[in-house]
Short mmCIF file of C-alpha atoms in Angstrom, two decimals:
data_model
loop_
_atom_site.label_atom_id
_atom_site.label_comp_id
_atom_site.label_asym_id
_atom_site.label_seq_id
_atom_site.Cartn_x
_atom_site.Cartn_y
_atom_site.Cartn_z
CA MET O 667 -8.09 8.16 -6.30
CA ARG O 668 -10.29 5.42 -4.84
CA PRO O 669 -8.87 1.87 -5.28
CA PRO O 670 -10.85 -0.58 -7.42
CA ALA O 671 -13.80 -1.98 -5.50
CA PRO O 672 -13.92 -5.74 -4.92
CA VAL O 673 -16.42 -7.81 -6.89
CA PHE O 674 -19.39 -8.90 -4.78
CA PRO O 675 -20.15 -12.66 -4.97
CA LEU O 676 -22.99 -13.50 -7.34
CA THR O 677 -25.35 -16.43 -7.53
CA GLU O 678 -24.96 -18.82 -10.42
CA GLY O 679 -26.73 -17.60 -13.52
CA ALA O 680 -26.36 -13.88 -12.78
CA LEU O 681 -26.47 -11.74 -15.91
CA PHE O 682 -23.33 -9.64 -15.13
CA PRO O 683 -21.14 -8.73 -12.13
CA PHE O 684 -21.57 -5.59 -10.05
CA SER O 685 -18.64 -4.10 -8.17
CA VAL O 686 -19.68 -3.05 -4.68
CA PRO O 687 -17.58 -0.70 -2.56
CA ALA O 688 -16.44 -2.18 0.72
CA VAL O 689 -15.24 -0.56 3.92
CA LYS O 690 -11.61 -1.42 4.62
CA PRO O 691 -11.19 -4.19 7.21
CA PHE O 692 -9.55 -1.92 9.78
CA LEU O 693 -12.47 0.55 9.51
CA ARG O 694 -15.05 -2.23 9.75
CA HIS O 695 -13.41 -3.40 12.98
CA GLN O 696 -13.56 0.13 14.41
CA LEU O 697 -17.16 0.65 13.39
CA GLU O 698 -18.34 -2.62 14.93
CA ARG O 699 -16.79 -1.47 18.22
CA TYR O 700 -18.89 1.72 18.05
CA ALA O 701 -22.06 -0.34 17.77
CA GLN O 702 -21.03 -2.25 20.91
CA ARG O 703 -20.11 0.94 22.74
CA LEU O 704 -23.54 2.41 22.02
CA GLY O 705 -25.14 -0.43 23.96
CA GLU O 706 -22.82 0.22 26.91
CA LEU O 707 -23.66 3.94 26.91
CA ASP O 708 -27.39 3.23 26.69
CA PHE O 709 -27.04 1.08 29.83
CA LEU O 710 -25.07 3.77 31.71
CA LEU O 711 -27.62 6.47 30.86
CA SER O 712 -30.48 4.23 32.01
CA ARG O 713 -29.08 3.89 35.52
CA GLU O 714 -31.09 5.65 38.23
CA ASP O 715 -28.02 7.18 39.86
CA ILE O 716 -26.63 8.75 36.68
CA MET O 717 -28.06 12.20 37.47
CA SER O 718 -26.31 12.33 40.84
CA ASP O 719 -23.05 13.27 39.12
CA MET O 720 -23.85 15.94 36.52
CA ALA O 721 -20.26 16.23 35.31
CA GLN O 722 -20.15 12.52 34.53
CA TYR O 723 -23.62 12.69 33.00
CA ARG O 724 -22.54 15.44 30.59
CA VAL O 725 -19.43 13.49 29.55
CA ILE O 726 -21.43 10.32 28.89
CA SER O 727 -24.19 12.23 27.10
CA ARG O 728 -21.67 13.92 24.82
CA GLU O 729 -20.04 10.60 23.97
CA HIS O 730 -23.48 9.03 23.46
CA ALA O 731 -24.38 11.69 20.87
CA GLU O 732 -21.12 11.13 18.95
CA VAL O 733 -21.33 7.34 19.08
CA THR O 734 -25.01 7.38 18.08
CA GLN O 735 -24.17 9.32 14.91
CA ILE O 736 -21.43 6.88 13.90
CA ALA O 737 -23.34 3.74 14.87
CA GLY O 738 -26.41 4.99 12.99
CA ARG O 739 -24.47 5.55 9.76
CA TRP O 740 -22.81 2.15 10.16
CA ALA O 741 -26.19 0.45 10.64
CA ARG O 742 -27.39 2.11 7.44
CA TYR O 743 -24.26 0.93 5.63
CA THR O 744 -24.70 -2.70 6.66
CA GLN O 745 -28.40 -2.54 5.76
CA ARG O 746 -27.56 -1.31 2.26
CA GLU O 747 -24.99 -4.11 1.92
CA ALA O 748 -27.73 -6.60 2.77
CA ASP O 749 -30.12 -4.93 0.31
CA ILE O 750 -27.56 -5.25 -2.49
CA ALA O 751 -26.92 -8.89 -1.61
CA GLY O 752 -30.65 -9.56 -1.86
CA ALA O 753 -30.85 -7.75 -5.20
CA GLN O 754 -27.92 -9.79 -6.52
CA GLU O 755 -29.92 -12.95 -5.90
CA MET O 756 -32.77 -11.64 -8.07
CA LEU O 757 -30.62 -11.00 -11.16
CA ASP O 758 -31.35 -14.45 -12.65
CA ASP O 759 -35.11 -13.83 -12.48
CA PRO O 760 -36.13 -12.21 -15.82
CA ASP O 761 -39.12 -10.52 -14.20
CA MET O 762 -37.06 -8.99 -11.39
CA ALA O 763 -33.69 -8.35 -13.10
CA GLU O 764 -34.36 -4.74 -14.12
CA MET O 765 -35.55 -3.76 -10.66
CA ALA O 766 -32.55 -5.57 -9.14
CA ARG O 767 -30.14 -3.61 -11.34
CA GLU O 768 -31.70 -0.33 -10.21
CA GLU O 769 -31.51 -1.40 -6.57
CA ILE O 770 -27.84 -2.34 -6.90
CA ALA O 771 -26.91 0.85 -8.72
CA GLY O 772 -28.61 3.03 -6.10
CA GLY O 773 -27.09 0.99 -3.30
CA GLU O 774 -23.57 1.32 -4.71
CA ALA O 775 -23.87 5.10 -4.88
CA GLU O 776 -25.14 5.32 -1.32
CA LEU O 777 -22.40 3.01 -0.02
CA LEU O 778 -19.74 5.28 -1.49
CA GLN O 779 -21.31 8.30 0.21
CA LEU O 780 -21.69 6.46 3.52
CA GLU O 781 -18.09 5.25 3.40
CA ASP O 782 -16.81 8.82 3.01
CA GLU O 783 -19.03 10.00 5.87
CA LEU O 784 -17.90 7.17 8.15
CA GLN O 785 -14.23 7.79 7.45
CA ARG O 786 -14.59 11.45 8.38
CA LEU O 787 -16.57 10.62 11.53
CA LEU O 788 -13.85 8.24 12.69
CA LEU O 789 -11.04 10.78 12.41
CA PRO O 790 -9.77 12.27 15.68
CA LYS O 791 -11.17 15.74 16.33
CA ASP O 792 -9.19 18.65 17.71
CA PRO O 793 -11.35 20.33 20.37
CA ASP O 794 -9.94 23.70 19.28
CA ASP O 795 -11.39 23.36 15.76
CA ALA O 796 -14.76 24.75 16.85
CA ARG O 797 -13.21 27.85 18.42
CA ASN O 798 -13.01 31.42 17.23
CA ALA O 799 -9.57 32.49 16.03
CA PHE O 800 -7.06 35.30 15.95
CA MET O 801 -5.29 35.84 12.64
CA GLU O 802 -1.98 37.70 12.57
CA ILE O 803 -0.65 39.01 9.25
CA ARG O 804 2.87 40.46 9.19
CA ALA O 805 4.85 42.02 6.35
CA GLY O 806 8.14 40.24 5.70
CA THR O 807 10.81 40.61 3.05
CA GLY O 808 10.01 43.11 0.32
CA GLY O 809 9.60 46.42 2.15
CA ASP O 810 6.62 48.52 1.06
CA GLU O 811 5.45 45.89 -1.40
CA SER O 812 5.28 43.32 1.40
CA ALA O 813 3.13 45.71 3.47
CA LEU O 814 0.82 46.23 0.50
CA PHE O 815 0.52 42.46 0.08
CA ALA O 816 -0.33 42.14 3.80
CA GLY O 817 -3.22 44.52 3.12
CA ASP O 818 -4.30 42.36 0.17
CA LEU O 819 -4.26 39.24 2.36
CA LEU O 820 -6.34 41.04 4.98
CA ARG O 821 -8.90 41.92 2.31
CA MET O 822 -8.90 38.33 0.99
CA TYR O 823 -9.54 36.82 4.40
CA THR O 824 -12.17 39.35 5.44
CA ARG O 825 -14.03 38.78 2.15
CA TYR O 826 -13.95 35.03 2.78
CA CYS O 827 -15.24 35.56 6.32
CA GLU O 828 -18.14 37.59 4.94
CA ARG O 829 -19.03 34.69 2.62
CA ALA O 830 -18.83 32.25 5.52
CA GLY O 831 -21.07 34.41 7.71
CA TRP O 832 -18.31 35.08 10.24
CA ARG O 833 -17.72 38.35 12.06
CA CYS O 834 -14.31 40.06 11.93
CA GLU O 835 -12.82 42.80 14.06
CA ILE O 836 -9.35 44.32 13.99
CA VAL O 837 -7.63 43.99 17.36
CA SER O 838 -4.47 45.91 16.51
CA GLU O 839 -2.85 47.31 13.40
CA SER O 840 0.35 49.02 12.30
CA PRO O 841 -0.29 50.72 8.93
CA SER O 842 2.59 51.36 6.52
CA GLU O 843 3.28 54.73 4.94
CA LEU O 844 2.29 53.75 1.38
CA GLY O 845 -0.74 51.71 2.38
CA GLY O 846 -1.11 48.17 3.62
CA PHE O 847 0.12 47.01 6.99
CA LYS O 848 3.36 46.21 8.72
CA GLU O 849 1.25 44.09 11.06
CA VAL O 850 -2.45 43.54 11.66
CA VAL O 851 -4.25 41.23 14.09
CA LEU O 852 -7.80 40.13 13.32
CA ARG O 853 -10.32 38.37 15.57
CA ILE O 854 -12.73 36.10 13.71
CA VAL O 855 -15.94 34.88 15.35
CA GLY O 856 -18.11 32.10 13.94
CA ASP O 857 -18.65 28.35 13.68
CA ASP O 858 -15.54 26.16 13.23
CA VAL O 859 -13.34 29.16 12.42
CA PHE O 860 -10.06 27.73 13.67
CA GLY O 861 -10.73 24.33 12.12
CA GLN O 862 -11.21 25.86 8.68
CA LEU O 863 -8.41 28.44 8.79
CA ARG O 864 -5.71 26.67 10.80
CA PHE O 865 -3.73 25.62 7.73
CA GLU O 866 -3.32 29.24 6.59
CA SER O 867 -0.43 29.63 9.05
CA GLY O 868 2.94 29.99 7.36
CA GLY O 869 4.82 32.03 4.78
CA HIS O 870 2.86 33.53 1.86
CA ARG O 871 4.94 34.65 -1.14
CA VAL O 872 3.77 37.05 -3.86
CA GLN O 873 5.25 37.54 -7.33
CA ARG O 874 4.04 40.63 -9.21
CA VAL O 875 5.00 44.04 -10.58
CA PRO O 876 4.71 46.50 -7.67
CA ALA O 877 2.85 49.76 -8.12
CA THR O 878 6.11 51.58 -7.34
CA GLU O 879 8.05 49.72 -10.06
CA THR O 880 8.72 51.98 -13.07
CA GLN O 881 10.42 49.43 -15.34
CA GLY O 882 7.81 46.68 -15.15
CA ARG O 883 10.01 44.18 -13.33
CA ILE O 884 8.45 41.37 -11.32
CA HIS O 885 9.34 41.46 -7.62
CA THR O 886 9.03 38.73 -5.02
CA SER O 887 7.82 39.66 -1.53
CA ALA O 888 6.53 37.72 1.43
CA CYS O 889 4.21 37.91 4.43
CA THR O 890 3.66 35.60 7.34
CA VAL O 891 0.27 34.51 8.63
CA ALA O 892 -0.45 32.91 11.99
CA VAL O 893 -3.88 31.55 12.96
CA LEU O 894 -4.38 31.06 16.70
CA ALA O 895 -7.32 29.40 18.45
CA GLU O 896 -9.04 31.74 20.88
CA PRO O 897 -8.69 30.11 24.31
CA ASP O 898 -11.41 29.69 26.89
CA GLU O 899 -11.86 32.60 29.24
CA THR O 900 -10.96 30.24 32.06
CA VAL O 901 -7.62 29.61 30.36
CA ALA O 902 -6.97 33.33 29.98
CA VAL O 903 -7.41 34.07 33.69
CA GLN O 904 -5.01 31.28 34.66
CA ILE O 905 -2.05 33.43 33.66
CA ASN O 906 -0.27 34.60 36.79
CA PRO O 907 -0.70 38.41 37.03
CA ALA O 908 2.77 38.63 38.54
CA ASP O 909 4.15 37.37 35.18
CA LEU O 910 2.63 40.29 33.25
CA ARG O 911 3.94 43.77 32.51
CA ILE O 912 1.16 46.10 31.36
CA ASP O 913 1.97 49.37 29.57
CA THR O 914 -0.48 51.98 28.33
CA TYR O 915 0.12 54.52 25.59
CA ARG O 916 -1.72 56.76 23.20
CA ALA O 917 -3.13 55.01 20.19
CA SER O 918 -2.00 56.05 16.73
CA GLY O 919 -3.81 56.12 13.41
CA ALA O 920 -7.40 56.89 12.54
CA GLY O 921 -9.89 57.33 15.34
CA GLY O 922 -10.92 60.96 15.59
CA GLN O 923 -9.95 63.48 18.22
CA HIS O 924 -10.51 61.21 21.21
CA ILE O 925 -7.89 58.67 20.20
CA ASN O 926 -5.05 61.14 20.78
CA LYS O 927 -6.32 62.49 24.12
CA THR O 928 -6.13 59.40 26.35
CA ASP O 929 -3.68 56.57 26.95
CA SER O 930 -6.24 53.94 25.93
CA ALA O 931 -3.93 51.59 24.02
CA VAL O 932 -2.59 48.65 26.02
CA ARG O 933 0.52 46.50 25.60
CA ILE O 934 0.91 43.36 27.73
CA THR O 935 4.19 41.44 28.02
CA HIS O 936 4.35 37.90 29.40
CA ILE O 937 7.69 38.10 31.17
CA PRO O 938 8.58 34.35 31.32
CA THR O 939 8.21 33.90 27.55
CA GLY O 940 8.69 37.43 26.24
CA ILE O 941 5.44 37.16 24.28
CA VAL O 942 3.78 40.53 23.68
CA ALA O 943 0.21 41.45 22.73
CA GLU O 944 -1.36 44.86 22.28
CA CYS O 945 -4.73 46.38 21.45
CA GLN O 946 -5.69 49.93 20.53
CA ASP O 947 -8.91 49.65 18.55
CA ASP O 948 -11.28 50.59 21.40
CA ARG O 949 -11.70 53.86 23.26
CA SER O 950 -11.87 51.97 26.54
CA GLN O 951 -8.56 51.05 28.13
CA HIS O 952 -10.34 48.31 30.07
CA ARG O 953 -11.73 46.68 26.92
CA ASN O 954 -8.39 47.01 25.14
CA LYS O 955 -6.71 45.29 28.07
CA ALA O 956 -9.23 42.43 27.95
CA LYS O 957 -8.70 41.93 24.20
CA ALA O 958 -4.91 42.12 24.52
CA LEU O 959 -5.05 39.49 27.27
CA GLN O 960 -7.07 37.23 24.98
CA VAL O 961 -4.48 37.58 22.22
CA LEU O 962 -1.66 36.98 24.68
CA SER O 963 -3.34 33.80 25.94
CA ALA O 964 -3.80 32.59 22.36
CA ARG O 965 -0.13 33.22 21.58
CA ILE O 966 1.03 31.38 24.69
CA GLN O 967 -1.26 28.47 23.82
CA GLU O 968 0.04 28.47 20.23
CA LYS O 969 3.63 28.42 21.50
CA ASP O 970 2.83 25.26 23.46
CA ARG O 971 1.06 23.79 20.42
CA SER O 972 4.04 24.59 18.16
CA GLU O 973 6.48 22.95 20.55
CA ARG O 974 4.36 19.80 20.58
CA ALA O 975 4.09 19.89 16.78
CA ALA O 976 7.87 20.22 16.50
CA LYS O 977 8.28 17.08 18.59
CA ASP O 978 5.76 15.25 16.42
CA ALA O 979 7.50 16.48 13.26
CA ALA O 980 10.71 14.85 14.44
CA LEU O 981 8.89 11.54 14.11
CA ARG O 982 6.70 12.33 11.11
CA LYS O 983 6.53 15.27 8.72
CA GLY O 984 2.89 16.19 8.18
CA LEU O 985 1.69 16.75 4.64
CA VAL O 986 0.22 20.16 5.39
CA GLY O 987 3.18 21.22 7.52
CA SER O 988 3.54 22.33 11.10
CA GLY O 989 2.08 25.81 10.64
CA ASP O 990 5.40 27.40 11.53
CA ARG O 991 5.74 30.90 10.12
CA SER O 992 9.05 29.99 8.52
CA ASP O 993 7.33 27.41 6.32
CA ARG O 994 6.73 28.76 2.81
CA ILE O 995 3.31 27.37 2.17
CA ARG O 996 1.93 29.30 -0.81
CA THR O 997 2.85 31.43 -3.83
CA TYR O 998 0.59 34.04 -5.43
CA ASN O 999 1.85 34.61 -8.99
CA PHE O 1000 -0.04 37.56 -10.48
CA PRO O 1001 1.50 37.59 -14.01
CA GLN O 1002 0.30 34.00 -14.50
CA GLY O 1003 -2.90 34.37 -12.46
CA ARG O 1004 -1.77 31.36 -10.49
CA LEU O 1005 -1.96 30.27 -6.85
CA THR O 1006 0.18 27.33 -5.76
CA ASP O 1007 0.01 25.66 -2.37
CA HIS O 1008 3.34 23.88 -2.05
CA ARG O 1009 2.30 21.52 0.74
CA ILE O 1010 -0.21 19.58 -1.35
CA ASN O 1011 0.99 20.52 -4.87
CA LEU O 1012 -2.27 22.36 -5.55
CA THR O 1013 -2.27 24.87 -8.43
CA LEU O 1014 -5.31 26.99 -9.33
CA TYR O 1015 -5.49 29.50 -12.17
CA LYS O 1016 -8.09 31.78 -10.63
CA LEU O 1017 -5.95 34.08 -8.53
CA LEU O 1018 -8.11 37.19 -8.93
CA GLN O 1019 -11.19 35.36 -7.66
CA ILE O 1020 -9.20 33.96 -4.74
CA MET O 1021 -7.93 37.41 -3.79
CA GLU O 1022 -11.60 38.49 -3.66
CA GLY O 1023 -12.27 35.86 -1.01
CA ASP O 1024 -13.01 32.75 -3.09
CA LEU O 1025 -10.90 30.47 -0.87
CA GLY O 1026 -13.28 27.53 -0.72
CA ASP O 1027 -11.39 25.24 -3.12
CA VAL O 1028 -8.07 25.90 -1.39
CA LEU O 1029 -9.35 25.26 2.12
CA ALA O 1030 -11.30 22.16 1.04
CA ALA O 1031 -8.19 20.66 -0.60
CA LEU O 1032 -6.12 21.26 2.52
CA GLN O 1033 -8.78 19.71 4.72
CA ALA O 1034 -9.04 16.67 2.44
CA ALA O 1035 -5.25 16.24 2.55
CA ARG O 1036 -5.29 16.36 6.33
CA GLU O 1037 -8.14 13.84 6.51
CA ALA O 1038 -6.21 11.47 4.24
CA GLU O 1039 -3.21 11.87 6.53
CA GLN O 1040 -5.26 11.13 9.62
CA LEU O 1041 -6.87 8.11 7.98
CA ALA O 1042 -3.43 6.69 7.14
CA GLU O 1043 -2.31 7.28 10.73
CA LEU O 1044 -5.45 5.56 12.05
CA GLU O 1045 -4.91 2.56 9.79
CA SER O 1046 -1.23 2.20 10.76
CA SER O 1047 -2.05 2.40 14.49
CA LEU O 1048 -4.40 -0.58 14.41
CA PRO O 1049 -3.20 -4.18 14.79
CA ALA O 1050 -2.84 -6.12 11.55
#
């Protein structure tokens, strides 16, 4: 909930007070620095020798684009503040009062919108957020019912990806006997995939009457989900080949006659860490090896990320959690039609729609919680 806005000073004789939203002092200080930095970057880009170092030119140009966006919104904000101040002075003029009220009302609404935009623009950005992602779904406690739920989660996420205009492909899968999956790895390609799905990592619990239950009793099962940022190709090739053990085998499952005739499936083990990745969805052993290497690189990168997050968690427990698979993040209660995300105390009674891919409200709430967290961190890091 937004705190009460301060009352803007009025001239004597004003008809009534207007409350005008104001950027917090620590944000105003940050934003004024961006305006100054824009002038510095303009000077650097105007130098004749700037093109002699293309790497430096690209870095400065990228920063210039980001700073220009923030400085532009801040300039608009201060202009609207000045417009409202001018309108306040016209309130005691009977001929101008009505127009002044309209100007102030419109200005207030725009200031609120600009403040939200500026806060988001100031938050630190994870460079991995724009990347494609691998999603791993594994059955946990609950036996066959857990595997069936893993299949339901796969359907939910692929439906959401379709809505978002993303492309999905299964990298590897281990089907269960009664349907569903013991494990399935999905590659998701699109804009800002990792940034939007990163908070899906963790333990997902389901409460429902299984199809195999004859007495109508509710069972509780669980799956784990891990979302990994797809690394750069340059990162993937930095793995020392001497640290890899590569095994080939015949793929199992659907795939026609060819799939059982050649050893096209590939399993790669990173010996120093024991991390394993495999791929069997392509007829080409070469392509399967390339995909498995991508997954392996993502898992090694995620291991490093998790270790850093664990160190950070020792100092501060994040609201949306560390993304560790042991964290129970969400419960899907089918008898009540309820989804509960335990990290942010979010409860929605539209479980069937969510299972059909309507994840927008859940993901937006998690993102908003993270932004609030980051904003609090930013405020506490600045001098009083």
